[in-house]
Coordinates of C-alpha atoms in Angstrom, one line a residue:
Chain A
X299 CA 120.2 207.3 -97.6
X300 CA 123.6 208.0 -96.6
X301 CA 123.5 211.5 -95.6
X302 CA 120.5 211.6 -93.6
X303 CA 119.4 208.9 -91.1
X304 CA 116.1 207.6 -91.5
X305 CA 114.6 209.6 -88.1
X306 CA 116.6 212.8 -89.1
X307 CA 115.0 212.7 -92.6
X308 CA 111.7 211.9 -91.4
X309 CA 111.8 214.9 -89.1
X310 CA 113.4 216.9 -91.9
X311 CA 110.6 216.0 -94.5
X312 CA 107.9 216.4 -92.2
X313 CA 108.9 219.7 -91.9
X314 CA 108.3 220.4 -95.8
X315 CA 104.4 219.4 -95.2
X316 CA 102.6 222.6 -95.7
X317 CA 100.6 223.2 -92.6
X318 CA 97.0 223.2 -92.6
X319 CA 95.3 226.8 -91.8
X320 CA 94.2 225.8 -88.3
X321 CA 92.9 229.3 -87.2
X322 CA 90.6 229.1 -90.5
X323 CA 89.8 225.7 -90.5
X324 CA 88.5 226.4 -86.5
X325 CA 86.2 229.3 -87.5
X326 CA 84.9 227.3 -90.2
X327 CA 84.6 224.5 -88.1
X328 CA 82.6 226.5 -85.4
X329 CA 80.7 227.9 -88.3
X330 CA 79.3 224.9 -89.8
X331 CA 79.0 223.0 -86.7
X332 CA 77.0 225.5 -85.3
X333 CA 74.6 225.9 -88.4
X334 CA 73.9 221.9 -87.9
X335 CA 73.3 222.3 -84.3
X336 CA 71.0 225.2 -84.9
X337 CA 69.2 223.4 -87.5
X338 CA 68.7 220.0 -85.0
X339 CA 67.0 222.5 -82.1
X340 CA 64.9 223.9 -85.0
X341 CA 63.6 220.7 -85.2
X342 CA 63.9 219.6 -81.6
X343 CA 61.8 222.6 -80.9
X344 CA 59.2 221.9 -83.6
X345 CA 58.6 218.5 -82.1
X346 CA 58.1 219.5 -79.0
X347 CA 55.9 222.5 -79.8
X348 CA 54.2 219.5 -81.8
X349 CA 53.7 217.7 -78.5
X350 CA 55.9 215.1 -78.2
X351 CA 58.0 215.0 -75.2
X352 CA 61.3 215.2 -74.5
X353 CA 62.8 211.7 -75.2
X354 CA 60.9 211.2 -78.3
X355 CA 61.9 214.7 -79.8
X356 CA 65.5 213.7 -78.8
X357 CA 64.7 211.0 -81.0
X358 CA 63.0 212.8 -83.5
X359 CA 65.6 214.8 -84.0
X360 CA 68.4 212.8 -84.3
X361 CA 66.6 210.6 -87.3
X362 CA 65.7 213.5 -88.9
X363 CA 69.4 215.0 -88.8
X364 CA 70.1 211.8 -89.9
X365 CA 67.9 211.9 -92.9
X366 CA 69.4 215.4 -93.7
X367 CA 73.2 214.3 -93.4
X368 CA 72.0 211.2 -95.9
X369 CA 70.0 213.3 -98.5
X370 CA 73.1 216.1 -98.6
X371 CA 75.3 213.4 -99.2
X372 CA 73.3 211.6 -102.0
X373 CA 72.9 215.2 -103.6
X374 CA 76.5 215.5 -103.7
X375 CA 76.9 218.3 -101.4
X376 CA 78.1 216.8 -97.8
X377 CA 81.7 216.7 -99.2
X378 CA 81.3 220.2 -100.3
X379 CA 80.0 221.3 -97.0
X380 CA 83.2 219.1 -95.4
X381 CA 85.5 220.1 -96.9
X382 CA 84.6 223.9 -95.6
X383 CA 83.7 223.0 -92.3
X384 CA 86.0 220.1 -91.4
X385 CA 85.3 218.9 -88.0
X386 CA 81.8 221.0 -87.6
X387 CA 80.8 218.7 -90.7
X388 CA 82.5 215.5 -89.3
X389 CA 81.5 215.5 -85.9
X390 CA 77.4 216.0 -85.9
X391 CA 75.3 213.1 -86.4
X392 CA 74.7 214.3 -90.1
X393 CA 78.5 213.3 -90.6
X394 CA 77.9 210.0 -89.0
X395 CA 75.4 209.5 -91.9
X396 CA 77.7 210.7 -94.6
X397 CA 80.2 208.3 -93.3
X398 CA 77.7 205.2 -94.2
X399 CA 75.6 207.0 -97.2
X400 CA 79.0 207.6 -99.0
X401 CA 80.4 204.3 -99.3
X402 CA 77.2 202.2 -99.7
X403 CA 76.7 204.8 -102.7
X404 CA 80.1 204.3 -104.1
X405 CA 80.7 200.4 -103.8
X406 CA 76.9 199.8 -105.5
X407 CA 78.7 198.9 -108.4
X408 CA 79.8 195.7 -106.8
X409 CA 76.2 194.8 -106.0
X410 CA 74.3 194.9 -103.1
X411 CA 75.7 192.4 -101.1
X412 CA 79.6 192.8 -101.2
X413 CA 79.2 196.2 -102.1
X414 CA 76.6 198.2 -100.6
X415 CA 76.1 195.8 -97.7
X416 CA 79.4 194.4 -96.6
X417 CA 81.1 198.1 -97.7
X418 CA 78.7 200.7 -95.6
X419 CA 80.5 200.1 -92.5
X420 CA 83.9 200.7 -93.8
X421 CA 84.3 204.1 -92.2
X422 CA 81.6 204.4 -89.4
X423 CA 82.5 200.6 -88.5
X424 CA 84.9 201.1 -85.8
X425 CA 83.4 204.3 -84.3
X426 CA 80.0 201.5 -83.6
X427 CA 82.1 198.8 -82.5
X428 CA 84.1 200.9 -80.3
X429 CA 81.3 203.1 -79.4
X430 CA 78.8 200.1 -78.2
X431 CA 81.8 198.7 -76.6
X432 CA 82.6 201.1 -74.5
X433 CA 79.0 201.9 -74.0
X434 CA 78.5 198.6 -72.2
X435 CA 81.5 199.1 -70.5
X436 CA 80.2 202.0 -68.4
X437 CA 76.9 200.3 -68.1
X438 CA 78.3 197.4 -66.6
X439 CA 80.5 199.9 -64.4
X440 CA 77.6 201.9 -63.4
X441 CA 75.8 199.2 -62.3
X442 CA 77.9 198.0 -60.2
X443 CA 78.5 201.2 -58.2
X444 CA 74.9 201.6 -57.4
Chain B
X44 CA 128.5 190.9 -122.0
X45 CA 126.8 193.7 -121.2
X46 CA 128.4 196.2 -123.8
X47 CA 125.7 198.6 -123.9
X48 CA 125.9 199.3 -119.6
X49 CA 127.4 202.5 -118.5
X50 CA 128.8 202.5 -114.8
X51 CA 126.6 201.2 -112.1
X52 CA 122.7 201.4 -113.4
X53 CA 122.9 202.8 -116.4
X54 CA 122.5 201.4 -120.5
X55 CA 124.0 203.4 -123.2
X56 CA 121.5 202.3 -126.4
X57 CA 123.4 201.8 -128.9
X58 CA 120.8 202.4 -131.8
X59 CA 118.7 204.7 -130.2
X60 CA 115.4 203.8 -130.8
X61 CA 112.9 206.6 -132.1
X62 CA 109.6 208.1 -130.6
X63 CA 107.2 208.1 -133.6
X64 CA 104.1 208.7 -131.6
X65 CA 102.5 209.8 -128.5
X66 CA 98.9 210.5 -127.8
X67 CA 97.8 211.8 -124.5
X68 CA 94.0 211.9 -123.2
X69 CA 93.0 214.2 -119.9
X70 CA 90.2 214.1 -118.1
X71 CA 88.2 217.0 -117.4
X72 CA 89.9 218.5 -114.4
X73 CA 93.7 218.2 -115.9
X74 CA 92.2 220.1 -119.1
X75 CA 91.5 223.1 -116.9
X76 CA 95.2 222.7 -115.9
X77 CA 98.0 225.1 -117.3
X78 CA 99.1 222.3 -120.2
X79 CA 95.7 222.0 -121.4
X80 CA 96.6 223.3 -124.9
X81 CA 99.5 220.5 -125.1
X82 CA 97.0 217.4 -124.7
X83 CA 95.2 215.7 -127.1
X84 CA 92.1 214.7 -126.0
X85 CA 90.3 216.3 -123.0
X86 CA 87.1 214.2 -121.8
X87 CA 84.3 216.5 -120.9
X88 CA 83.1 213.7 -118.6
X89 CA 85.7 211.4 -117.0
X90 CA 82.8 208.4 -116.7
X91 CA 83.3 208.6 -120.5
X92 CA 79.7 206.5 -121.1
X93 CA 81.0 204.1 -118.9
X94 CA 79.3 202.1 -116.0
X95 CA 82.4 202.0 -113.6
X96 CA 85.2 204.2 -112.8
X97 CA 87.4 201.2 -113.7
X98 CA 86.1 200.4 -117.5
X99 CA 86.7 204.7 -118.5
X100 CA 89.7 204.0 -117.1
X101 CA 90.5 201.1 -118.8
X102 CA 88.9 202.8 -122.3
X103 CA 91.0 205.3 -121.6
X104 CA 94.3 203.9 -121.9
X105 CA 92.8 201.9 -124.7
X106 CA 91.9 204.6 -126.6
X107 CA 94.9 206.6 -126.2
X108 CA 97.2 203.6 -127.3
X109 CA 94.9 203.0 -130.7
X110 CA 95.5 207.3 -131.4
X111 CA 98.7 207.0 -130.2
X112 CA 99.2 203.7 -133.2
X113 CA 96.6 205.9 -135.4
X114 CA 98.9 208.9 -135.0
X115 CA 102.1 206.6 -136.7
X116 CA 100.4 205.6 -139.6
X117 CA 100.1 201.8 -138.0
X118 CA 97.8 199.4 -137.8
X119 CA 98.1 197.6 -134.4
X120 CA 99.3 194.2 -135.7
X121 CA 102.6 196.6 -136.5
X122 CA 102.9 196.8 -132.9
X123 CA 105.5 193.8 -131.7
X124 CA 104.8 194.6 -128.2
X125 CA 102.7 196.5 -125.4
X126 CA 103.9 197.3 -122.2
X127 CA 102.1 198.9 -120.0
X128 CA 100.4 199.4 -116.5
X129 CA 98.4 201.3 -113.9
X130 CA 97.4 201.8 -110.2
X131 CA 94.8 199.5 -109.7
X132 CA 94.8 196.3 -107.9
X133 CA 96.8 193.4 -110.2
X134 CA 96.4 196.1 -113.2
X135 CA 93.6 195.2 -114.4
X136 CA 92.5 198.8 -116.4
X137 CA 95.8 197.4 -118.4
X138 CA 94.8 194.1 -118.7
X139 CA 91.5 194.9 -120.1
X140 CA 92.8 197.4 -122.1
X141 CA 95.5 195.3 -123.7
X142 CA 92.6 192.2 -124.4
X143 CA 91.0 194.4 -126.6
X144 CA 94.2 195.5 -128.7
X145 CA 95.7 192.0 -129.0
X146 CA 99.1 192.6 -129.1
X147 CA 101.9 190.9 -127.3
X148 CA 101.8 192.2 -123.8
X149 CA 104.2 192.7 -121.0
X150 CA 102.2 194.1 -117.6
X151 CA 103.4 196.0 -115.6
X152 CA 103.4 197.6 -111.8
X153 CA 105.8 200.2 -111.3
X154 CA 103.3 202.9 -109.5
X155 CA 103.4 206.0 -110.4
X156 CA 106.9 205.3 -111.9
X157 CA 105.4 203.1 -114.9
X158 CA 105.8 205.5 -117.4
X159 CA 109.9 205.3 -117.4
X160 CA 109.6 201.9 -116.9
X161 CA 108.2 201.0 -119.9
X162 CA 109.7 203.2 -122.0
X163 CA 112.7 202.0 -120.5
X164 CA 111.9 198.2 -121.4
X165 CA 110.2 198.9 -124.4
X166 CA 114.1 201.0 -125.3
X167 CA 116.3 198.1 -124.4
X168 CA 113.7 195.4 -127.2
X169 CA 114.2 197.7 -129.8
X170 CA 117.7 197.8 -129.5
X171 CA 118.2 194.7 -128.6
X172 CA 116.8 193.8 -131.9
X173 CA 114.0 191.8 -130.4
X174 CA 111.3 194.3 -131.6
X175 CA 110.8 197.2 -134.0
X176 CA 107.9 198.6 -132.8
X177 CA 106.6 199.1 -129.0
X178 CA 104.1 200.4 -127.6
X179 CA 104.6 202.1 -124.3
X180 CA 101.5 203.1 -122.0
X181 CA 99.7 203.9 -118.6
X182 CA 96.9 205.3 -117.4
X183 CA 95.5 206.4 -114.2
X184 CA 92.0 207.5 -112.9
X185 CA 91.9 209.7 -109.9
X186 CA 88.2 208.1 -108.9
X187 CA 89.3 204.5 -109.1
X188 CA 92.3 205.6 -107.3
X189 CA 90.9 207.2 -104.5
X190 CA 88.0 204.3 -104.2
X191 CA 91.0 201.4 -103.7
X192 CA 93.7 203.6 -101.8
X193 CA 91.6 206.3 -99.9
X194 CA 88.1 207.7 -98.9
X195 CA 85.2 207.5 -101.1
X196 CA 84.2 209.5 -103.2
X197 CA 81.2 211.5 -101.1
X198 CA 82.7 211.0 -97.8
X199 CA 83.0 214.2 -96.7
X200 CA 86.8 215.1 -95.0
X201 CA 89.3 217.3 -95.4
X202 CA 93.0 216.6 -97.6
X203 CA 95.9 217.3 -95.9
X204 CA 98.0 220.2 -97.4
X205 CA 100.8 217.7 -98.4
X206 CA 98.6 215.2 -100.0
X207 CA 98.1 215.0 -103.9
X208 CA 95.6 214.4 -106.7
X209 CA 95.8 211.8 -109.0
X210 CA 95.7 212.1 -112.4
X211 CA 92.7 211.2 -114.6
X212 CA 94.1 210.4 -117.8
X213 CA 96.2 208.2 -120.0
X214 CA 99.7 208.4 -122.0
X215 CA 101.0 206.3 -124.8
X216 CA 104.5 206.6 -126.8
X217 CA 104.8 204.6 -129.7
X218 CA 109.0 203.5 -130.3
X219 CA 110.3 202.4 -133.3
X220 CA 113.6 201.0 -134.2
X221 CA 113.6 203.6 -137.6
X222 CA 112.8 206.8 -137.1
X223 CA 113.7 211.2 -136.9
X224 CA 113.8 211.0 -133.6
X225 CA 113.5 212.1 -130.9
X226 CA 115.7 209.2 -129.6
X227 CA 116.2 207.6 -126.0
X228 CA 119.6 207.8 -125.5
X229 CA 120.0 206.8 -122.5
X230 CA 118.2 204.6 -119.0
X231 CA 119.0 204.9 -115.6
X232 CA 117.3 202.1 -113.7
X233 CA 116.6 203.3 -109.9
X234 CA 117.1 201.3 -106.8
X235 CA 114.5 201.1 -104.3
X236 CA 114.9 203.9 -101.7
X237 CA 112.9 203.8 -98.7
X238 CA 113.4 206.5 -96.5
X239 CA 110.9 205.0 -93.9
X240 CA 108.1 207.5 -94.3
X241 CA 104.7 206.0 -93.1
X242 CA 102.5 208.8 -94.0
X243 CA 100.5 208.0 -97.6
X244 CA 99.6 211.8 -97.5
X245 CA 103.7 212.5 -98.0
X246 CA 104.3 210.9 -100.9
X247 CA 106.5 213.5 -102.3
X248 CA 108.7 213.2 -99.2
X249 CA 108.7 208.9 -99.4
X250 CA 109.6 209.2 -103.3
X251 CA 112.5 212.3 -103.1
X252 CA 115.3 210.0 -102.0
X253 CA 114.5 207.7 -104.5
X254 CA 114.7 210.4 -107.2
X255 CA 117.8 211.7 -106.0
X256 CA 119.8 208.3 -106.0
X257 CA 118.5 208.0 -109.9
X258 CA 119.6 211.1 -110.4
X259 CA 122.8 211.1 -109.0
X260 CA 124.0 207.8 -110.4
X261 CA 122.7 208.9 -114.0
X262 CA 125.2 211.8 -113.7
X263 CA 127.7 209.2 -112.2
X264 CA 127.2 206.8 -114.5
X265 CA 127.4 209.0 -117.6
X266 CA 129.8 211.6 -116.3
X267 CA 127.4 214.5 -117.1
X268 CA 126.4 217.5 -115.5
X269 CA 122.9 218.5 -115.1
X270 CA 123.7 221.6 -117.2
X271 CA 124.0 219.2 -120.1
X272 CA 120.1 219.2 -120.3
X273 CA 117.1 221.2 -121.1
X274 CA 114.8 219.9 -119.1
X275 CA 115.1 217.4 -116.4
X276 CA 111.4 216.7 -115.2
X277 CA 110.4 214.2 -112.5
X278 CA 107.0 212.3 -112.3
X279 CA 105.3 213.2 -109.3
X280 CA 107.0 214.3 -106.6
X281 CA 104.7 217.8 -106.2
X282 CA 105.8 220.8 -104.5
X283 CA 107.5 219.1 -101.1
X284 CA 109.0 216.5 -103.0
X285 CA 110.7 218.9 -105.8
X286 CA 112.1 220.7 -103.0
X287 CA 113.8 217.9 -101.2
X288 CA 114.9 217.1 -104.3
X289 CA 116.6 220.7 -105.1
X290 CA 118.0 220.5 -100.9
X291 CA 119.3 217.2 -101.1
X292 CA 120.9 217.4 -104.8
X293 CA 122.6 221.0 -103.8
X294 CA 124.0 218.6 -100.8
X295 CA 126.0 216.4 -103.1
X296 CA 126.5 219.0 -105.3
X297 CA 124.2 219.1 -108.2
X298 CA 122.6 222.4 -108.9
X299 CA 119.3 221.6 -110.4
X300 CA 117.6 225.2 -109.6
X301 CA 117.4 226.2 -113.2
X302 CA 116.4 223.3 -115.2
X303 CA 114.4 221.2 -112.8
X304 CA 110.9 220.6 -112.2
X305 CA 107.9 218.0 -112.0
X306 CA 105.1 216.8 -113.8
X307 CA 102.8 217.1 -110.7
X308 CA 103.7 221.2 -110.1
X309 CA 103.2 221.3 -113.7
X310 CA 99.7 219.8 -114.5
X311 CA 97.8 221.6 -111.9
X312 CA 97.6 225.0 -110.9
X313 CA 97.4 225.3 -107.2
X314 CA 95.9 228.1 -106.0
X315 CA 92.8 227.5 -108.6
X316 CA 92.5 224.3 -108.8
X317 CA 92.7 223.4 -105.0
X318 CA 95.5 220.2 -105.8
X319 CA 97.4 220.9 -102.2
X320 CA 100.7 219.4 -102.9
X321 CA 100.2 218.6 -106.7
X322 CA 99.1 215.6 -108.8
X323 CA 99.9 212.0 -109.1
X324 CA 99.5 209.2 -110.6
X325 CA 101.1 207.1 -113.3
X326 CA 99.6 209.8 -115.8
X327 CA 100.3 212.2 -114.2
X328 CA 103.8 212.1 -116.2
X329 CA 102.8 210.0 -119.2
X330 CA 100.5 212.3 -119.8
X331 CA 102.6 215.8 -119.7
X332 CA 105.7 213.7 -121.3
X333 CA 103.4 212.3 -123.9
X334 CA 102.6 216.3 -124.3
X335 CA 104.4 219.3 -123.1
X336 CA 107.6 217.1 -123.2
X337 CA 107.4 215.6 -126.3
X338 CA 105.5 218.6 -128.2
X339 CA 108.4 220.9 -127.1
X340 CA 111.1 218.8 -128.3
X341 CA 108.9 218.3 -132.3
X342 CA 109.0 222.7 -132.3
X343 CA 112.8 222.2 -131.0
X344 CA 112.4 225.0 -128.0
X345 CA 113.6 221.7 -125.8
X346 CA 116.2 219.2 -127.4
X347 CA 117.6 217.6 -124.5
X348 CA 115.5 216.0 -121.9
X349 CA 115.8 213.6 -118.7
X350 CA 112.1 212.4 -118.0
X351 CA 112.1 210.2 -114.6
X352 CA 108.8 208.9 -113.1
X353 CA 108.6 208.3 -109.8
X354 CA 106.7 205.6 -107.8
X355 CA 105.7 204.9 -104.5
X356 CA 105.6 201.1 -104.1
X357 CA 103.6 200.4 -101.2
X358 CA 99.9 199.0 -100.7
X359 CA 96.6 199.1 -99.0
X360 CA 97.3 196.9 -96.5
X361 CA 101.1 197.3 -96.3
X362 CA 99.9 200.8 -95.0
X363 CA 97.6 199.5 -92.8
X364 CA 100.3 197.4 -90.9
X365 CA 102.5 200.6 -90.5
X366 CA 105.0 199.7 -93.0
X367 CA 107.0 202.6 -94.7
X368 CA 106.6 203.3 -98.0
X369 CA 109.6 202.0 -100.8
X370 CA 110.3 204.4 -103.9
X371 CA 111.5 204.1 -106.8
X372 CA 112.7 206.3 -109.6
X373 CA 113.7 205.3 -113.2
X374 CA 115.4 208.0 -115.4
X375 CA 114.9 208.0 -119.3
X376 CA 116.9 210.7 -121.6
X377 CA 115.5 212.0 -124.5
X378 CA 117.4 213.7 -127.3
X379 CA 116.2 215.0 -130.9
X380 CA 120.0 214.3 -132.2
X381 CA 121.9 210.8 -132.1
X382 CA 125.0 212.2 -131.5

């Protein structure tokens, strides 16, 4: 590396990187997103048509999406469907369940213990850790601004 | 004294040991690939009847090496030695691979650069008169790849447009101390190069500077041109790293435009087979030397050849705790005439 310094050749090879198609991957984004949500107020509405009431449909819901980003995954499809809709696939609560369906599925080989047990959390890990942490966090805030 | 070394990093063999055999095995994807008429074997299903992603791997770089002997006319107790690697953690595809074939084995982890490496070693035993026969191999496995070094396999996100695919496949070259050729000629053993890039999904851009200090000292070293060959083909550098290669080589000088490629623009086709940047993996150059290369070079349409795989040398965790990613780059030249 004589020529180039290290930061100028950085900068100079990061500009080789092919962008992504970010006005495509948005639509799609939107797209699939959207078809998730649609589907969880399907069911939301269904449960409460079905007289439950609002909390527990909220509940309802969210285990059943849950169930549908875990069965898509096991079928083989989730990363299909990901790969389309990027963030609209990633972000719903069905992604959450791909993120701990696909490694418990792909570690079984190493048994159930230090594979499917010890690897589910691998990806959705920190986003529970985090996400109860900050939870209490604002709990503990809340409460003591009443 | 080192009579046989030429300039800085390079050995002149003096009885250029000859490539009786090579045997390459694809898996499915890679046999949809432009060079699928040039491989050998392509696997319908790349779990091959195997229970882990690990043992088809391993079976395939077993399999390929026994063709591979097959091919010569050998048994494997001709074989003096095996040297050979792969991706996985402490190789152990190789490892199981080579307990099955016992010969004497030399294991090695070169990354995606293992190819060159062993030919390279394997070269310098048979003309060091310490063997006459080697066995030269790698494999790679783009499942057990992307289970120890990325996402798994279901896990639904998106690749970035730089990233690459790893290879699912194996290569094996089978040297010999008598042959009709085609001989190495030449090695150029590369440096590590680490341009600092941290990004695992730029590996052509970490391993580009590597391949350009191998290049340029093998045209140091021996004093030629890169006219002088047919084909100078890299391991897998994909399509950002071949073009830093052709910027940064037209910087000191070296026009590589015409004869120039790599082994990761040439297994894939991009715009069908949805590889972003290209493939990768240590077969991903075994198996298109151990093919298109070599295949060319028996019908004569190439008789002059510079293969150089490339490797990225980082890890895991090395990745994790932000450190940049070495490369490496060891050139091999090929000719189908001694002199």
């Amino acid at each position: 590396m004589d020529k180039l310094n290290k930061r100028e050749y950085k900068e100079y090879a990061e500009k080789k990187m092919p962008k992504p198609p970010y006005v495509k991957n948005m639509i799609m984004a939107f797209i699939v997103g959207g078809i998730f949500c649609t589907i969880g107020q399907i069911i939301l509405n269904l449960m409460k048509n079905n007289g439950l009431d609002e909390k527990m449909a909220a509940a309802g819901t969210a285990i059943s999406m849950v169930l549908i980003g875990g069965l898509l995954t096991g079928l083989g499809v989730y990363d299909k469907i990901a790969k389309i809709g990027g963030a609209g696939a990633a972000v719903p609560i069905t992604g959450f369940a791909n993120s701990i369906v696909s490694p418990a599925m792909e570690f079984k080989r190493e048994g159930f213990i230090f594979g499917v047990a010890s690897k589910m959390f691998i990806i959705a890990g920190p986003v529970l850790v985090y996400g109860i942490g900050s939870s209490i966090i604002v709990g503990l805030i809340s409460l003591l601004l009443r | 004294m080192a009579i046989k070394k030429l300039g800085k990093q390079t050995v002149k063999l003096e009885n250029p040991p000859s490539i009786i055999s090579y045997y390459s095995i694809v898996g499915p994807k890679e046999g949809k690939g432009p060079l699928k008429d040039y491989f050998d074997l392509i696997l319908e299903d790349d779990l091959w009847g195997q229970e882990s992603w690990e043992k088809a791997e391993s079976k395939m770089q077993e399999e390929c090496i026994k063709a591979a002997i097959d091919k010569a006319g050998l048994s494997s107790q001709d074989i003096d030695y095996l040297i050979a690697g792969d991706l996985l953690n402490q190789i152990i595809a190789t490892a199981y691979s080579a307990r099955q074939l016992a010969i004497p084995y030399y294991g090695l982890y070169g990354a995606c650069s293992t190819m060159t490496e062993s030919l390279s070693l394997g070269a310098m035993l048979v003309d060091g008169g310490f063997a006459d026969k080697v066995a030269c191999a790698v494999s790679s496995h783009f499942s057990t790849a992307e289970r120890q070094f990325r996402y798994p396999l279901e896990y639904g996100n998106q690749r970035k447009m730089s990233a690459q695919w790893t290879v699912t496949g194996a290569g094996a070259t089978i040297l010999s101390s008598y042959g009709s050729g085609p001989y190495v000629k030449c090695i150029t053993t590369g440096k590590i190069i680490d341009p600092g890039i941290t990004d695992v999904a730029n590996m052509g851009g970490a391993m580009a500077p590597a391949a350009v200090d191998t290049l340029v000292t093998h045209f140091q070293d021996t004093g030629l041109d890169p006219s002088y060959y047919d084909l100078i083909i890299s391991g897998d550098l994909g399509y950002v790293g071949k073009s830093i290669v052709l910027d940064l080589m037209k910087e000191k000088g070296y026009d590589l435009t015409k004869n120039y490629t790599d082994c990761g623009v040439e297994i894939f086709d991009k715009s069908e087979q949805d590889t972003h940047a290209g493939g990768s993996g240590c077969a991903c150059s075994a198996t298109v030397y151990n093919s298109y290369v070599f295949k060319e070079m028996a019908k004569g349409k190439l008789n002059k050849v510079l293969i150089m795989s490339t490797g990225a040398l980082h890890s895991t965790l090395s990745t994790q705790q932000g450190e940049s990613i070495p490369g490496i780059a060891h050139a091999v030249a090929v000719e189908n005439t001694i002199e």
